[in-house]
XYZ file of C-alpha atoms in Angstrom:
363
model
C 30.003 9.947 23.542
C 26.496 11.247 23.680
C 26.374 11.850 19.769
C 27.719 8.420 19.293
C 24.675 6.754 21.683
C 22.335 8.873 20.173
C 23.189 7.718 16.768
C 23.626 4.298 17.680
C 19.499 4.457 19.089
C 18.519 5.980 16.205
C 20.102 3.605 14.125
C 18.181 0.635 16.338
C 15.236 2.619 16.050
C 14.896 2.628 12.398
C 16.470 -1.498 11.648
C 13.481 -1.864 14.130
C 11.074 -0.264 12.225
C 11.767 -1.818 8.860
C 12.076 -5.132 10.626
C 8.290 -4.829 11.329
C 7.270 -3.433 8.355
C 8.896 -6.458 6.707
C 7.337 -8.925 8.765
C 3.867 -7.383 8.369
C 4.307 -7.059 5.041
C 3.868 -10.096 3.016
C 3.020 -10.058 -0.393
C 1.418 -13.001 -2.577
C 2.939 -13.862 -5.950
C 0.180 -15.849 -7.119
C -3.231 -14.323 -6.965
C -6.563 -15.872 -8.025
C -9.772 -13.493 -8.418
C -12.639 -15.713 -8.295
C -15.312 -15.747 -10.524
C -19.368 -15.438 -9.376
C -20.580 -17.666 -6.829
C -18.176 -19.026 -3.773
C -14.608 -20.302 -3.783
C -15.434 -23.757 -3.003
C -18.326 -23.722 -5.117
C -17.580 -27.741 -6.383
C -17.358 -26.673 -9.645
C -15.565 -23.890 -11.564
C -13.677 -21.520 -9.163
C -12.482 -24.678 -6.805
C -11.059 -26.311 -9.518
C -9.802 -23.462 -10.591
C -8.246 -22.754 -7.064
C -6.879 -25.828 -6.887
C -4.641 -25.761 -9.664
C -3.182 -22.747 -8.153
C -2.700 -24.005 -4.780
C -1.686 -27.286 -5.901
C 1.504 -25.221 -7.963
C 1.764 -22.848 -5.644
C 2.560 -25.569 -2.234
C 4.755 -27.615 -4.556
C 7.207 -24.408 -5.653
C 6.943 -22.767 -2.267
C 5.761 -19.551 -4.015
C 2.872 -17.311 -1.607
C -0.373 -17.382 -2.906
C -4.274 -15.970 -2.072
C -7.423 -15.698 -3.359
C -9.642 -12.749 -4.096
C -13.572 -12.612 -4.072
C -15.175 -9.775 -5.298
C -17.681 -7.845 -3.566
C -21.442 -8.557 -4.819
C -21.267 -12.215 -5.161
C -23.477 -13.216 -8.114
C -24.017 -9.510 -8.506
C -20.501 -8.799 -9.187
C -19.517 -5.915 -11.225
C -16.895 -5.242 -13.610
C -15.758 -2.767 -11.053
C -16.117 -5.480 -8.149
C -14.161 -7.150 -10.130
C -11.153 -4.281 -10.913
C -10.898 -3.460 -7.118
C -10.474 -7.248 -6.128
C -7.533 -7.475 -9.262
C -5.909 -4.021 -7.807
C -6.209 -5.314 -4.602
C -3.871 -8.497 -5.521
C -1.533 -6.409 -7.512
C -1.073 -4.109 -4.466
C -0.721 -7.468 -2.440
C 2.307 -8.300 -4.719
C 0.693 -10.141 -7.173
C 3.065 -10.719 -10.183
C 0.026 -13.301 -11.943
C -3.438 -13.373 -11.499
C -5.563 -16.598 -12.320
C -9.064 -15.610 -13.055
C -11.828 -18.093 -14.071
C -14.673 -17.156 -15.729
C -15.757 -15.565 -19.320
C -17.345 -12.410 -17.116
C -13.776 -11.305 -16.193
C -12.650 -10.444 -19.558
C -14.055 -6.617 -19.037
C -11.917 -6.322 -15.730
C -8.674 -8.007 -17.206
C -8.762 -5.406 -20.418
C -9.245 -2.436 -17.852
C -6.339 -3.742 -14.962
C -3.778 -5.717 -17.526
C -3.609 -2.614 -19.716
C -2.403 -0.680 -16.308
C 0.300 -3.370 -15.217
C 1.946 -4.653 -18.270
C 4.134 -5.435 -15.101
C 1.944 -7.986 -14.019
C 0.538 -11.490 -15.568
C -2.867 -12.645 -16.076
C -4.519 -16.165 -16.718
C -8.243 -15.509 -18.675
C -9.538 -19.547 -17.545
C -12.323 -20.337 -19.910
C -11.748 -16.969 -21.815
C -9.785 -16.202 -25.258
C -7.132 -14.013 -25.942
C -7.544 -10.106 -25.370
C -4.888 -8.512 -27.642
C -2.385 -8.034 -24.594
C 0.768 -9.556 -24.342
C 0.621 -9.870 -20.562
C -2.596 -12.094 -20.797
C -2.714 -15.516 -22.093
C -6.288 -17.635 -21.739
C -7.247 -21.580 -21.152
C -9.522 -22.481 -23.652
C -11.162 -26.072 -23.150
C -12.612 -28.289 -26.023
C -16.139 -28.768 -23.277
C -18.192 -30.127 -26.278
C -15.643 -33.414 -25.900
C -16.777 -33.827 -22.206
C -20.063 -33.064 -23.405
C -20.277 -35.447 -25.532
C -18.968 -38.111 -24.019
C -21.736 -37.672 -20.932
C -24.194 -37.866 -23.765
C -22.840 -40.942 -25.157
C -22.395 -43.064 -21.942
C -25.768 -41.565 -20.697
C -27.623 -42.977 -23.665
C -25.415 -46.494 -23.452
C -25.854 -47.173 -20.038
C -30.187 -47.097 -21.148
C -31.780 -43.476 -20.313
C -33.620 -42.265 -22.845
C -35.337 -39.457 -21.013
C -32.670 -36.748 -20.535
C -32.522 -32.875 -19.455
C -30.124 -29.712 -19.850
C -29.821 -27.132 -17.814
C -27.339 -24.133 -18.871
C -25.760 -21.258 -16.882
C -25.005 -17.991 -18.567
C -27.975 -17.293 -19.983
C -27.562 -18.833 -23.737
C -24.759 -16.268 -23.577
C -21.595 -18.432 -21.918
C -19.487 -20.315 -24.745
C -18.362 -23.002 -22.597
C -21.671 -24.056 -21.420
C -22.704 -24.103 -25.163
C -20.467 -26.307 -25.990
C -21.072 -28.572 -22.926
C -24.681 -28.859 -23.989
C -23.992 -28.925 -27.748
C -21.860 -31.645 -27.347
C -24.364 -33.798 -25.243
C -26.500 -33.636 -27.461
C -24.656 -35.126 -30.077
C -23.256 -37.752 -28.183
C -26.652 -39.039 -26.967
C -27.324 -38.657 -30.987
C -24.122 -41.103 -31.843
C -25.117 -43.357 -29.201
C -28.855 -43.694 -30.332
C -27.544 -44.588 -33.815
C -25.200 -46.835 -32.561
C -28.058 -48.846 -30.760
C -30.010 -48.327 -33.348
C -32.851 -46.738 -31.705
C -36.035 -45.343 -33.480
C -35.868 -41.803 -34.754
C -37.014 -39.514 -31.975
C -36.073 -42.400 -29.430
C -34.319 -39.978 -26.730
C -36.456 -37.022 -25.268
C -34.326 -34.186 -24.023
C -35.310 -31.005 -22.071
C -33.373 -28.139 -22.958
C -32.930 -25.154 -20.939
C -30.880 -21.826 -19.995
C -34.265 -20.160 -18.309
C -32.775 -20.202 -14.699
C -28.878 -19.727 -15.385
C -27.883 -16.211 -16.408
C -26.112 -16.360 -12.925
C -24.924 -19.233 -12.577
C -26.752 -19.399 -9.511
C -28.743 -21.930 -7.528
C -32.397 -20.529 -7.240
C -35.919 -22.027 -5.959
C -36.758 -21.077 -9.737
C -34.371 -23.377 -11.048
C -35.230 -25.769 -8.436
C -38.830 -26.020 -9.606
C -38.301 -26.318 -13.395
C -35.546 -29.554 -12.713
C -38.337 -31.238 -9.849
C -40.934 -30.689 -13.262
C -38.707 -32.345 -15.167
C -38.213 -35.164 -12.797
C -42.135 -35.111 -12.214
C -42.711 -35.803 -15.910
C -39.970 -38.488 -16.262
C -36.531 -37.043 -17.274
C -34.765 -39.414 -15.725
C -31.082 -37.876 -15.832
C -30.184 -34.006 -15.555
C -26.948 -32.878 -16.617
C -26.691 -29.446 -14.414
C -24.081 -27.084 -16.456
C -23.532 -24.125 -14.194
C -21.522 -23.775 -11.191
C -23.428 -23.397 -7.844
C -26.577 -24.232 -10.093
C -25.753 -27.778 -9.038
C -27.499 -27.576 -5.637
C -30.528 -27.013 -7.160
C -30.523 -30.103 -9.619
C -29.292 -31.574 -6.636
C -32.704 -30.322 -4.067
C -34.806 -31.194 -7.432
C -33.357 -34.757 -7.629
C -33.769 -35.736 -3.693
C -37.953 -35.191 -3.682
C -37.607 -37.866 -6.672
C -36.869 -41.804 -6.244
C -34.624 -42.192 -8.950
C -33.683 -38.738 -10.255
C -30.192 -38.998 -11.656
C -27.776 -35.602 -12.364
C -24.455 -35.326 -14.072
C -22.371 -33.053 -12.922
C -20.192 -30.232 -15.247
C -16.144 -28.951 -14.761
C -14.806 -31.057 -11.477
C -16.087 -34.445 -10.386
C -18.763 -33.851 -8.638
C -19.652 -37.708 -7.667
C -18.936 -36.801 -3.721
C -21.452 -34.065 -3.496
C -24.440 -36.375 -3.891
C -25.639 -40.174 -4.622
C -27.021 -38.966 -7.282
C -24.725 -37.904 -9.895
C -23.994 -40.724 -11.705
C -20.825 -38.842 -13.864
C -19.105 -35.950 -14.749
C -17.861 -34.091 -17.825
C -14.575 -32.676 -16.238
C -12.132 -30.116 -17.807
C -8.713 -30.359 -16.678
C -9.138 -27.120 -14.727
C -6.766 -27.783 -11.930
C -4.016 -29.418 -14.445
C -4.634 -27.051 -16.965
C -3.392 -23.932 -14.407
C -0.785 -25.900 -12.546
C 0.560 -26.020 -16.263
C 0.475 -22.608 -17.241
C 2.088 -21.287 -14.232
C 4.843 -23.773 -14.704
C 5.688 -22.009 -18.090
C 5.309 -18.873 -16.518
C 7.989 -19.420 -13.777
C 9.998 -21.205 -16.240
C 10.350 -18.334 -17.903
C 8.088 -19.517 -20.826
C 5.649 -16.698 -21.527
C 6.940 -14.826 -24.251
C 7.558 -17.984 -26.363
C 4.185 -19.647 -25.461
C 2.002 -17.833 -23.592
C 1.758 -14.140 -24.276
C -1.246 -13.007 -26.251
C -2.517 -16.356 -26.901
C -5.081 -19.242 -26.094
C -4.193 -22.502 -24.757
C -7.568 -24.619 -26.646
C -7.234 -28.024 -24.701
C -9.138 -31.245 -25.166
C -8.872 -34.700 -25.052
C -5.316 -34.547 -26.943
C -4.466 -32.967 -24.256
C -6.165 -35.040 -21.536
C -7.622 -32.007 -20.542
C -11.393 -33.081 -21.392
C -13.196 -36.329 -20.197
C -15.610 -38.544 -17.482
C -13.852 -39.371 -14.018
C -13.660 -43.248 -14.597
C -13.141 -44.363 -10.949
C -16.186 -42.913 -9.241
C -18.513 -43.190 -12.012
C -21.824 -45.317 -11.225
C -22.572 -46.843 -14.653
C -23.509 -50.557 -14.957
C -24.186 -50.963 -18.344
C -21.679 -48.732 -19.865
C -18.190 -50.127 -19.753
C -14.745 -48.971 -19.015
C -13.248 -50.689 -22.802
C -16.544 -48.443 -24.496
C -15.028 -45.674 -22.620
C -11.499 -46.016 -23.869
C -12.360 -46.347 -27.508
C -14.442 -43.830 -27.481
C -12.272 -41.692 -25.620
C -9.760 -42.399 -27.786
C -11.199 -41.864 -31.134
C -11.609 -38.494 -30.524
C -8.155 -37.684 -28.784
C -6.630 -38.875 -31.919
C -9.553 -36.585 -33.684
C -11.271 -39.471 -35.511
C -14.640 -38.139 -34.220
C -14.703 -34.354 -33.618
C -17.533 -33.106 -31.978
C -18.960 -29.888 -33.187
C -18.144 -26.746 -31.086
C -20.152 -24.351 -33.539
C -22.908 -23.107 -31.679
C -24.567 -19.869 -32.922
C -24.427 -16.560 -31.225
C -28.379 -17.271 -29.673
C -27.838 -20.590 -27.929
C -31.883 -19.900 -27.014
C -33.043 -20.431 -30.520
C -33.896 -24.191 -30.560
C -33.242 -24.331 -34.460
C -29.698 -25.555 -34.491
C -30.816 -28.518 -32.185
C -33.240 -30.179 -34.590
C -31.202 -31.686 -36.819
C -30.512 -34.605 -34.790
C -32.615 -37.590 -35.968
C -32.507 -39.575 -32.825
C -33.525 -36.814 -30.321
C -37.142 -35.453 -29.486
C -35.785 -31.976 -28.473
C -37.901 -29.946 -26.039
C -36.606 -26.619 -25.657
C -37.798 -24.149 -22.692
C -36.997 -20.656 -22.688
């Protein structure tokens, strides 16, 4: 009788013990390792976030976020401890925005084929277990160009993150460019008719900075009347530039950024949150070897992936039916803007063959 008690305790001591190692021990499917700068940083990572949250609440599947240590001083290996620390977390994907994580991916995919990986704004790395969003941001781009130019500036300013060395905000500010080019034509301004300030000086991290700050309240100073502020948390200091003006104007870059201040008048959005609620559909529908592995999603306006937010826009002149034909000449690839920037986005050269723009270029 003794044995058989004895037994029976044991036996209740050990259910008991795995019962609280299962309830302390909850894993998260769906992990997201955040690029520089905060989570909700109104650009890049939120929308980012979003997307997974969004897919995440809808399919009842677990889900956290991951910020690596050192903030806009990340390191690849900041960046390889946050990733392990998801996978240990029971990660079976990991979202990660930003062109900076492609070092981290290579190191932590190649040591969990197990395990999936989403490169946002990245390209493919060679490894089946990693697929990237590409975006077509020279669209967007464009299109803020275009409306900017319609709706009557003619003084306008860009302000890059990365450094000269980021791809997507290349083709953000390529493509501005030549929209504000088409639209001069189309109005048919003078040659040299729209100034533009061009500038990655103060955005190798992405960061907002009093340096930063400074150059975009010169600009204002000297009559730029619209600022389109390419960079993730750079945006606060376009925005702290713009508020010591009376009319200083921003647009914003990625999400729409119309509720963070009076002042941005539009947007050039990628489809950030869409674009990832998308991918991990295919993934949990069992997709990724037929669509995903080893390869780059390259979205655009096709795609409705690339565009301005319509309803909160602040235009006047510029109308909703300009909008739409535009937007819809190049969704059905009529006009293609040019995503060919060189390697040294800091070399002013490949700027100054647009007739219609007096290009000044600060390094």
């Amino acid at each position: 009788m003794k044995k058989i008690l004895s037994l029976t305790l044991c036996l209740l001591m050990i259910l008991s013990v795995a019962s609280l190692f299962s309830c302390g021990s909850k894993t998260y499917k769906i992990a997201i390792v955040t690029d520089v700068g905060q989570l909700m940083d109104k650009g890049f990572n939120q929308g980012t976030y979003e997307g997974a949250k969004a897919y995440a609440e809808a399919n009842n599947i677990t889900y956290k976020y991951y910020q690596p240590q050192g903030g806009a001083d990340a390191t690849d290996a900041d960046r390889v401890t946050a990733m392990e620390l998801a996978i240990t977390n029971g990660a079976e994907i990991i979202v990660t925005p930003g062109f900076l994580q492609a070092g981290a991916i290579t190191e932590v995919a190649g040591k969990h084929p197990e395990v999936k990986f989403v490169f946002v704004d990245g390209w493919a790395l060679g490894l089946d277990n990693v697929t990237a969003i590409v975006y077509k941001e020279q669209e967007s781009g464009y299109l803020a160009g275009y409306a900017a130019v319609m709706e009557g500036y003619r003084k306008l300013g860009y302000t890059g993150g990365g450094g000269g060395a980021n791809p997507a905000c290349n083709r953000f500010g390529y493509g501005f460019v030549q929209g504000a080019d088409a639209a001069a034509k189309e109005l048919g301004l003078d040659a040299g008719a729209v100034e533009m300030r061009y500038s990655y000086n103060f955005g190798a991290t992405f960061s907002a900075s009093g340096e930063l700050q400074t150059q975009i309240s010169g600009w204002y100073a000297a009559g730029t009347e619209v600022v389109f502020a390419c960079g993730g948390s750079m945006f606060q200091s376009v925005v702290a530039a713009a508020e010591t003006t009376t009319n200083g104007k921003i647009i914003g870059v990625d999400v729409d950024q119309s509720g963070d201040s009076d002042r941005v008048i539009t947007s050039a959005v990628k489809g950030l949150s869409a674009s990832v609620e998308l991918v991990l559909s295919k993934f949990y529908d069992g997709k990724w070897d037929a669509e995903l592995k080893n390869a780059a999603q390259n979205l655009g306006a096709a795609e409705d992936a690339t565009g301005l937010p319509t309803a909160s826009w602040s235009f006047k002149t510029f109308t909703l039916d300009q909008y739409n034909a535009l937007y819809a000449k190049i969704k059905s690839g009529e006009i293609v803007p040019d995503a060919a920037t060189p390697d040294d986005a800091n070399n002013a050269d490949w700027l100054n063959k647009f007739e219609k723009i007096t290009l000044n270029f600060e390094k």
